[in-house]
Amino acid sequence: MTDKMIRMGFILAGLSNILGVAICSKFLTNDVLKDTQPAVMGGFGLIAIMLWGLAYISVANRYETLKWLIAVFAIEKLAYVAAWVSFMSSQSLEGVYNQDFLAGVFFTIYGVNDFVFMLFFVYVFARKTKS
């Protein structure tokens, strides 16, 4: 993976967090999304996800010098993947979709999205560890 592709990966990760939350939460007004998994996706949690997105974008041009921060990003993504797996194993998406389509879409994809970006951050960290 080239440096340009890695920089774009950080920007894509950030935009995924920011735009994904903004759109699916209807700019933080979607109560179905917030009430479905309140400990993770409550109002404060959604803002925190967008702040993580800004953090990813902020390191896009300096990631080479921030190896351990990239490891933190990977661990953060692992936490969200674990929350999603827990949610998916104990909840029905049908009820969420019946209440709000965008909330259903969000809960369908957020864990997969976070897993992909977790792998990306692990790759970048491992690449910098070898250097």
Short mmCIF file of C-alpha atoms in Angstrom, two decimals:
data_model
loop_
_atom_site.label_atom_id
_atom_site.label_comp_id
_atom_site.label_asym_id
_atom_site.label_seq_id
_atom_site.Cartn_x
_atom_site.Cartn_y
_atom_site.Cartn_z
CA MET A 1 0.00 0.00 0.00
CA THR A 2 1.47 3.36 -1.01
CA ASP A 3 1.73 6.35 1.32
CA LYS A 4 -0.90 8.13 -0.75
CA MET A 5 -3.30 5.21 -0.33
CA ILE A 6 -2.67 5.15 3.41
CA ARG A 7 -3.32 8.89 3.69
CA MET A 8 -6.56 8.39 1.77
CA GLY A 9 -7.43 5.51 4.13
CA PHE A 10 -7.22 7.84 7.13
CA ILE A 11 -9.41 10.40 5.38
CA LEU A 12 -11.91 7.73 4.36
CA ALA A 13 -12.01 6.38 7.92
CA GLY A 14 -12.70 9.87 9.21
CA LEU A 15 -15.36 10.68 6.66
CA SER A 16 -16.98 7.31 7.30
CA ASN A 17 -17.36 8.19 10.97
CA ILE A 18 -18.44 11.79 10.44
CA LEU A 19 -20.79 11.35 7.49
CA GLY A 20 -22.08 7.95 8.59
CA VAL A 21 -23.16 9.33 11.95
CA ALA A 22 -24.43 12.63 10.54
CA ILE A 23 -26.59 10.96 7.89
CA CYS A 24 -27.87 7.94 9.83
CA SER A 25 -28.51 9.94 12.99
CA LYS A 26 -30.29 12.61 10.94
CA PHE A 27 -27.82 15.13 12.32
CA LEU A 28 -28.09 13.76 15.87
CA THR A 29 -31.90 13.80 15.96
CA ASN A 30 -32.61 10.10 15.28
CA ASP A 31 -33.95 8.82 18.60
CA VAL A 32 -34.32 5.27 17.27
CA LEU A 33 -30.59 5.08 16.63
CA LYS A 34 -29.78 6.61 20.02
CA ASP A 35 -32.28 4.47 21.96
CA THR A 36 -31.39 1.15 20.30
CA GLN A 37 -27.91 0.96 21.82
CA PRO A 38 -27.79 3.94 24.20
CA ALA A 39 -24.57 3.05 26.00
CA VAL A 40 -22.66 3.17 22.72
CA MET A 41 -24.80 5.24 20.33
CA GLY A 42 -26.41 7.75 22.65
CA GLY A 43 -26.06 11.45 21.89
CA PHE A 44 -22.65 11.75 23.53
CA GLY A 45 -21.47 8.53 21.90
CA LEU A 46 -22.43 9.76 18.44
CA ILE A 47 -20.53 13.00 18.98
CA ALA A 48 -17.53 11.00 20.20
CA ILE A 49 -17.61 8.89 17.02
CA MET A 50 -17.50 12.04 14.90
CA LEU A 51 -14.59 13.35 17.00
CA TRP A 52 -12.71 10.09 16.37
CA GLY A 53 -13.35 10.74 12.68
CA LEU A 54 -11.74 14.14 12.96
CA ALA A 55 -8.78 12.55 14.75
CA TYR A 56 -8.28 10.08 11.89
CA ILE A 57 -8.31 12.88 9.33
CA SER A 58 -5.95 14.99 11.43
CA VAL A 59 -3.18 12.39 11.24
CA ALA A 60 -3.51 11.58 7.53
CA ASN A 61 -0.44 13.61 6.61
CA ARG A 62 1.61 12.72 9.71
CA TYR A 63 0.76 9.09 10.38
CA GLU A 64 4.38 8.00 9.84
CA THR A 65 5.40 9.63 13.13
CA LEU A 66 2.37 8.52 15.16
CA LYS A 67 2.76 4.74 15.34
CA TRP A 68 1.33 4.35 18.85
CA LEU A 69 -1.63 6.61 18.14
CA ILE A 70 -2.44 4.35 15.19
CA ALA A 71 -2.41 1.42 17.64
CA VAL A 72 -4.91 3.33 19.80
CA PHE A 73 -7.11 3.78 16.71
CA ALA A 74 -7.00 0.01 16.11
CA ILE A 75 -7.95 -0.73 19.73
CA GLU A 76 -10.77 1.83 19.58
CA LYS A 77 -12.14 0.13 16.48
CA LEU A 78 -11.86 -3.26 18.21
CA ALA A 79 -14.03 -1.91 21.04
CA TYR A 80 -16.74 -0.85 18.57
CA VAL A 81 -16.54 -4.19 16.76
CA ALA A 82 -17.04 -5.97 20.09
CA ALA A 83 -20.01 -3.71 20.91
CA TRP A 84 -21.51 -4.48 17.49
CA VAL A 85 -21.03 -8.24 17.85
CA SER A 86 -22.68 -8.08 21.27
CA PHE A 87 -25.55 -6.06 19.83
CA MET A 88 -26.03 -8.35 16.83
CA SER A 89 -26.07 -11.44 19.02
CA SER A 90 -28.75 -10.06 21.34
CA GLN A 91 -30.99 -7.85 19.20
CA SER A 92 -33.18 -8.09 16.12
CA LEU A 93 -32.51 -5.70 13.28
CA GLU A 94 -36.03 -6.18 11.97
CA GLY A 95 -37.44 -4.11 14.83
CA VAL A 96 -34.92 -1.35 14.20
CA TYR A 97 -35.69 -1.28 10.46
CA ASN A 98 -39.43 -1.16 11.26
CA GLN A 99 -38.88 1.94 13.36
CA ASP A 100 -36.34 3.75 11.18
CA PHE A 101 -34.64 2.66 7.97
CA LEU A 102 -31.47 4.73 8.49
CA ALA A 103 -31.00 3.39 12.01
CA GLY A 104 -31.37 -0.12 10.61
CA VAL A 105 -28.76 0.57 7.95
CA PHE A 106 -26.42 2.02 10.56
CA PHE A 107 -26.69 -1.00 12.85
CA THR A 108 -26.32 -3.37 9.91
CA ILE A 109 -23.02 -1.91 8.74
CA TYR A 110 -21.24 -0.15 11.59
CA GLY A 111 -19.45 -3.25 12.91
CA VAL A 112 -18.30 -4.38 9.48
CA ASN A 113 -17.10 -0.86 8.70
CA ASP A 114 -15.21 -0.66 11.99
CA PHE A 115 -13.69 -4.11 11.43
CA VAL A 116 -12.35 -3.06 8.02
CA PHE A 117 -10.82 0.13 9.41
CA MET A 118 -9.45 -1.77 12.42
CA LEU A 119 -7.58 -4.01 9.97
CA PHE A 120 -6.37 -0.90 8.14
CA PHE A 121 -5.03 0.64 11.36
CA VAL A 122 -3.37 -2.66 12.36
CA TYR A 123 -1.73 -2.80 8.92
CA VAL A 124 -0.42 0.78 9.22
CA PHE A 125 0.84 0.13 12.75
CA ALA A 126 2.58 -3.10 11.70
CA ARG A 127 4.09 -1.39 8.67
CA LYS A 128 5.53 1.35 10.86
CA THR A 129 6.79 -1.21 13.39
CA LYS A 130 8.85 -2.90 10.65
CA SER A 131 10.40 0.43 9.61
#
